[in-house]
GROMACS .gro file of C-alpha atoms in nm:
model
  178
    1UNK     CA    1   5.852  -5.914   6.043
    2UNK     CA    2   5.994  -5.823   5.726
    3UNK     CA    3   5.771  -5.702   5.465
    4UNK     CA    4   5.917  -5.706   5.057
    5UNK     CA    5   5.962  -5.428   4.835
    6UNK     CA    6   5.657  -5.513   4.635
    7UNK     CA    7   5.415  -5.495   4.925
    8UNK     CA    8   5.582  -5.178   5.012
    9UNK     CA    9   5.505  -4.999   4.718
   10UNK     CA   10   5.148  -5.109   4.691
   11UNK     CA   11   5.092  -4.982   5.007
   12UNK     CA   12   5.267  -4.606   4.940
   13UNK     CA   13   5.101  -4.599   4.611
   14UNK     CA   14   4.751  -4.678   4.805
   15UNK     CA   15   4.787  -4.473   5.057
   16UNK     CA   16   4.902  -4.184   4.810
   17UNK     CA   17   4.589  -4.275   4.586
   18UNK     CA   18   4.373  -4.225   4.877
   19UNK     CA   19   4.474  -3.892   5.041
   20UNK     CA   20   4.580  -3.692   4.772
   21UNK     CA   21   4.360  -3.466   4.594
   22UNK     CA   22   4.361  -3.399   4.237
   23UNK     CA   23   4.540  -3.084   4.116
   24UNK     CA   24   4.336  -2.783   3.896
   25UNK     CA   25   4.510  -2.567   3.609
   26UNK     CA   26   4.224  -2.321   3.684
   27UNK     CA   27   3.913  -2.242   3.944
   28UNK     CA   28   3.659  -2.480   3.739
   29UNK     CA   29   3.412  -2.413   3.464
   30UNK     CA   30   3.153  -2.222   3.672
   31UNK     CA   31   3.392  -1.979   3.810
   32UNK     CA   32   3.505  -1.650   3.660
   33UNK     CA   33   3.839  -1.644   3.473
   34UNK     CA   34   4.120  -1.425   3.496
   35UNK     CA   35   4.224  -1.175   3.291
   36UNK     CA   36   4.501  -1.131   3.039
   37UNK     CA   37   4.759  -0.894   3.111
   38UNK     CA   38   5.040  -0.710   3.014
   39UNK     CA   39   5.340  -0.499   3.199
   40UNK     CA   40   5.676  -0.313   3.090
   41UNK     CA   41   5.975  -0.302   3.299
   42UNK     CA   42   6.327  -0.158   3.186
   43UNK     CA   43   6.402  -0.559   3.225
   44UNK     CA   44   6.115  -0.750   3.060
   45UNK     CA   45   5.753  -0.661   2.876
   46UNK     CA   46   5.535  -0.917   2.911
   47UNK     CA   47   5.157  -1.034   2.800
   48UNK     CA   48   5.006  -1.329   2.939
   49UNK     CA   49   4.653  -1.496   2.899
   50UNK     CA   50   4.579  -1.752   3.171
   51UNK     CA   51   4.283  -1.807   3.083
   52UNK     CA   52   4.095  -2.056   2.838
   53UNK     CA   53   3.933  -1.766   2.668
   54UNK     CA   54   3.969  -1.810   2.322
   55UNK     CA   55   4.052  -1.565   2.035
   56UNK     CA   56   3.883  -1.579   1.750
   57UNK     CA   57   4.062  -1.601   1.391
   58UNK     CA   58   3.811  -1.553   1.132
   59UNK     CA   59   3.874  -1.620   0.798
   60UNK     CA   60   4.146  -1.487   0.629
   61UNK     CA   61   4.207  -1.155   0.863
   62UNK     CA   62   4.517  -1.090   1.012
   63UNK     CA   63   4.441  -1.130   1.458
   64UNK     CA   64   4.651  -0.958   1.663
   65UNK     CA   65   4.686  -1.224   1.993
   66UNK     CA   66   4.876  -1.003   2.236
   67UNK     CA   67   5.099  -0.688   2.226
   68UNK     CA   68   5.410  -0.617   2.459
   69UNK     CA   69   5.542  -0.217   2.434
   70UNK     CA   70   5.832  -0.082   2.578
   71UNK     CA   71   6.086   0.225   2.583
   72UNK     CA   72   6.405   0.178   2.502
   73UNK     CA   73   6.684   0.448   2.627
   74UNK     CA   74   6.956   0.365   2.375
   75UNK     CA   75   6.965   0.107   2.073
   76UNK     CA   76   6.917  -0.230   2.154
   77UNK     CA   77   6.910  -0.591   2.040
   78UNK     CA   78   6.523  -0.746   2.205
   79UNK     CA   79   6.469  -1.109   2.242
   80UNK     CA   80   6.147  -1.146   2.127
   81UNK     CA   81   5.962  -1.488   2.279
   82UNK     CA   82   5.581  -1.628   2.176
   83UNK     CA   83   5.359  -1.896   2.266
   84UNK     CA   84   5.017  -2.025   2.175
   85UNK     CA   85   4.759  -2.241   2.072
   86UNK     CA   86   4.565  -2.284   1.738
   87UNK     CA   87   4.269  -2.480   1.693
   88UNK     CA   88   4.013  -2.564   1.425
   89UNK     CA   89   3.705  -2.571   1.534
   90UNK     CA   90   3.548  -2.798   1.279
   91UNK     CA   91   3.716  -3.047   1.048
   92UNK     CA   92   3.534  -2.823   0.717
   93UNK     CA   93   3.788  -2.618   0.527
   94UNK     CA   94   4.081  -2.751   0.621
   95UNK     CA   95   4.360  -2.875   0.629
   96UNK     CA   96   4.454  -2.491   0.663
   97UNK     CA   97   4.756  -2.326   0.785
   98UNK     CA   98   4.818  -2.020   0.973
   99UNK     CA   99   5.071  -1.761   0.981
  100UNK     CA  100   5.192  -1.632   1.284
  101UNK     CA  101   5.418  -1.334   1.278
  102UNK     CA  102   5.571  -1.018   1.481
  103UNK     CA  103   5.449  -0.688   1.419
  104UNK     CA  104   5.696  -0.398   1.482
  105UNK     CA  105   5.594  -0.051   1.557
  106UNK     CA  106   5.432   0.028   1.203
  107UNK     CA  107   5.652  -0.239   0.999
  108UNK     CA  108   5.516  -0.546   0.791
  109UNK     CA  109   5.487  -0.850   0.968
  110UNK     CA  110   5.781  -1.035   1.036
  111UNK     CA  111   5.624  -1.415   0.956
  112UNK     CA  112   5.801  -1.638   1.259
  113UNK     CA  113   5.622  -1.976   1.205
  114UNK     CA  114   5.356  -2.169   0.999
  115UNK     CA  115   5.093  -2.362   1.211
  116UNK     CA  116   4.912  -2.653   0.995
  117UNK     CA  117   4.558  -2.751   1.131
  118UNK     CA  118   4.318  -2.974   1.037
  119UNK     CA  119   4.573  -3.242   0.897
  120UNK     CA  120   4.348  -3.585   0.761
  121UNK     CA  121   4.580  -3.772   1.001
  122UNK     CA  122   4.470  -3.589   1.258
  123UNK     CA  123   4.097  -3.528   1.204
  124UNK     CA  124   4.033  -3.897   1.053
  125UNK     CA  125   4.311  -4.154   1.176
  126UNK     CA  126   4.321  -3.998   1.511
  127UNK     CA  127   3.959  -3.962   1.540
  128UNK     CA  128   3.974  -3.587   1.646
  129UNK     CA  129   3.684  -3.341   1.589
  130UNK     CA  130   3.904  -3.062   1.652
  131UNK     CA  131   4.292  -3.035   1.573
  132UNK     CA  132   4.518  -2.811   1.829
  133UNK     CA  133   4.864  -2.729   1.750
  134UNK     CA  134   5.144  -2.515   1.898
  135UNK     CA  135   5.229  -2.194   1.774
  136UNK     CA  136   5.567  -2.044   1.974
  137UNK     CA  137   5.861  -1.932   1.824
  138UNK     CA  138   6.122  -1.665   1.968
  139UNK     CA  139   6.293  -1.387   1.739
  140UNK     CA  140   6.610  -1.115   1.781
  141UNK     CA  141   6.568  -0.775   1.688
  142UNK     CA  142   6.795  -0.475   1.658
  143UNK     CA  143   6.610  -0.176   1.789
  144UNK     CA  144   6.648   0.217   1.756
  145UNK     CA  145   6.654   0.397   2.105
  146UNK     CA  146   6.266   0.484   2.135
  147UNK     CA  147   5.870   0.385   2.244
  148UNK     CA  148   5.790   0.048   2.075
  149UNK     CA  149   5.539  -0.220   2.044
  150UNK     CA  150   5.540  -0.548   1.924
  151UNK     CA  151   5.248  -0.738   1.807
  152UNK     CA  152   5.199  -1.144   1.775
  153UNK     CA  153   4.963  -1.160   1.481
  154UNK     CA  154   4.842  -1.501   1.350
  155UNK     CA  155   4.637  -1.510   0.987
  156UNK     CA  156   4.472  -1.760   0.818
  157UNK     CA  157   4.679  -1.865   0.467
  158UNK     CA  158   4.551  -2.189   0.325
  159UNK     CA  159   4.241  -2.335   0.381
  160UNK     CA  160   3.852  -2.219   0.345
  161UNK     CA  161   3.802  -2.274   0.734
  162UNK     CA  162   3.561  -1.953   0.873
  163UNK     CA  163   3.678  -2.011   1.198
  164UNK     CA  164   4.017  -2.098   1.401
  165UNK     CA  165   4.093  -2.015   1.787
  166UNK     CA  166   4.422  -1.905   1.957
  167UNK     CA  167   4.426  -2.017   2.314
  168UNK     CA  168   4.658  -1.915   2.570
  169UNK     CA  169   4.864  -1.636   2.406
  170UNK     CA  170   5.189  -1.474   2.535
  171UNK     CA  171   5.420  -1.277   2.395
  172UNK     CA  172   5.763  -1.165   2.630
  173UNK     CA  173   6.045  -0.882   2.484
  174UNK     CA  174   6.334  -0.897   2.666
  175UNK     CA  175   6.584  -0.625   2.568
  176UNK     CA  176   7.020  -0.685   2.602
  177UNK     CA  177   7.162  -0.352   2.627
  178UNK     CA  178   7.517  -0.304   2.454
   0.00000   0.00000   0.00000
């Protein structure tokens, strides 16, 4: 007996429906969450949340998300590489935008990328309460031989909002020697 293509599928796709589990990003609501982290090797520094612990941004103050630091035995150029989240938490006082820059050693702010939040399209036509947006970026820097830390800072520029959150930050240096 021959059985089609069609019926073949259905029954894979049932039989996958019914004996596999779904997956989980993390152990559940009621357990307790890792936390963030950070570690320098003569290869990589690294700082990783992965959590859903949030990071407050209040008001206009500048937030420091993460820091990587490192040591570096002759000059060097560092890839510099960010991600995270942004998030209003309610629709009043924006649309706002936030800043989010590098910090090096005891420099200015380097400003990386501008987040927008709270966009009417996104808070009205899409029916959101809250708006979420990415926030990565990736930067080169030329570095004196030396301790150093870098910083990924995010500030609130336009807008009243009180309150933003950064989810999910993680900030990587990765120096290339000469």
């Amino acid at each position: 007996m021959k059985i089609s293509p069609l019926k073949t599928g259905i029954l894979l796709l049932s039989a996958l429906a019914l004996s596999v589990q779904p997956a989980s990003a993390h152990p559940g609501h009621e357990e307790p969450l890792p936390e963030s982290f950070s570690r320098s090797t003569p290869a990589i520094s690294y700082y990783s949340t992965p959590n859903r612990k949030h990071t407050e941004i209040k008001g206009g103050e500048a937030t420091v998300l993460g820091k990587v630091s490192f040591d570096l035995a002759k000059a060097s150029t560092v890839l510099v590489q960010f991600n995270s989240g942004l998030a209003t938490v309610t629709p009043e006082g924006c649309p706002c935008s936030v800043r989010t820059s590098l910090k090096v050693d005891d420099q200015e702010p380097v400003v990386i990328k501008r987040v927008n939040l709270g966009a009417v399209n996104a808070s009205v036509a899409g029916k959101y309460q809250v708006d979420r947006q990415s926030a990565d970026g990736s930067f080169v820097l030329s570095l004196p031989a030396g301790q150093h830390e870098i910083a990924l800072v995010v500030q609130r520029i336009e807008g009243s909002s009180a309150l933003l959150h950064a989810f999910y930050a993680n900030i990587q240096a990765i120096p290339f020697r000469p």
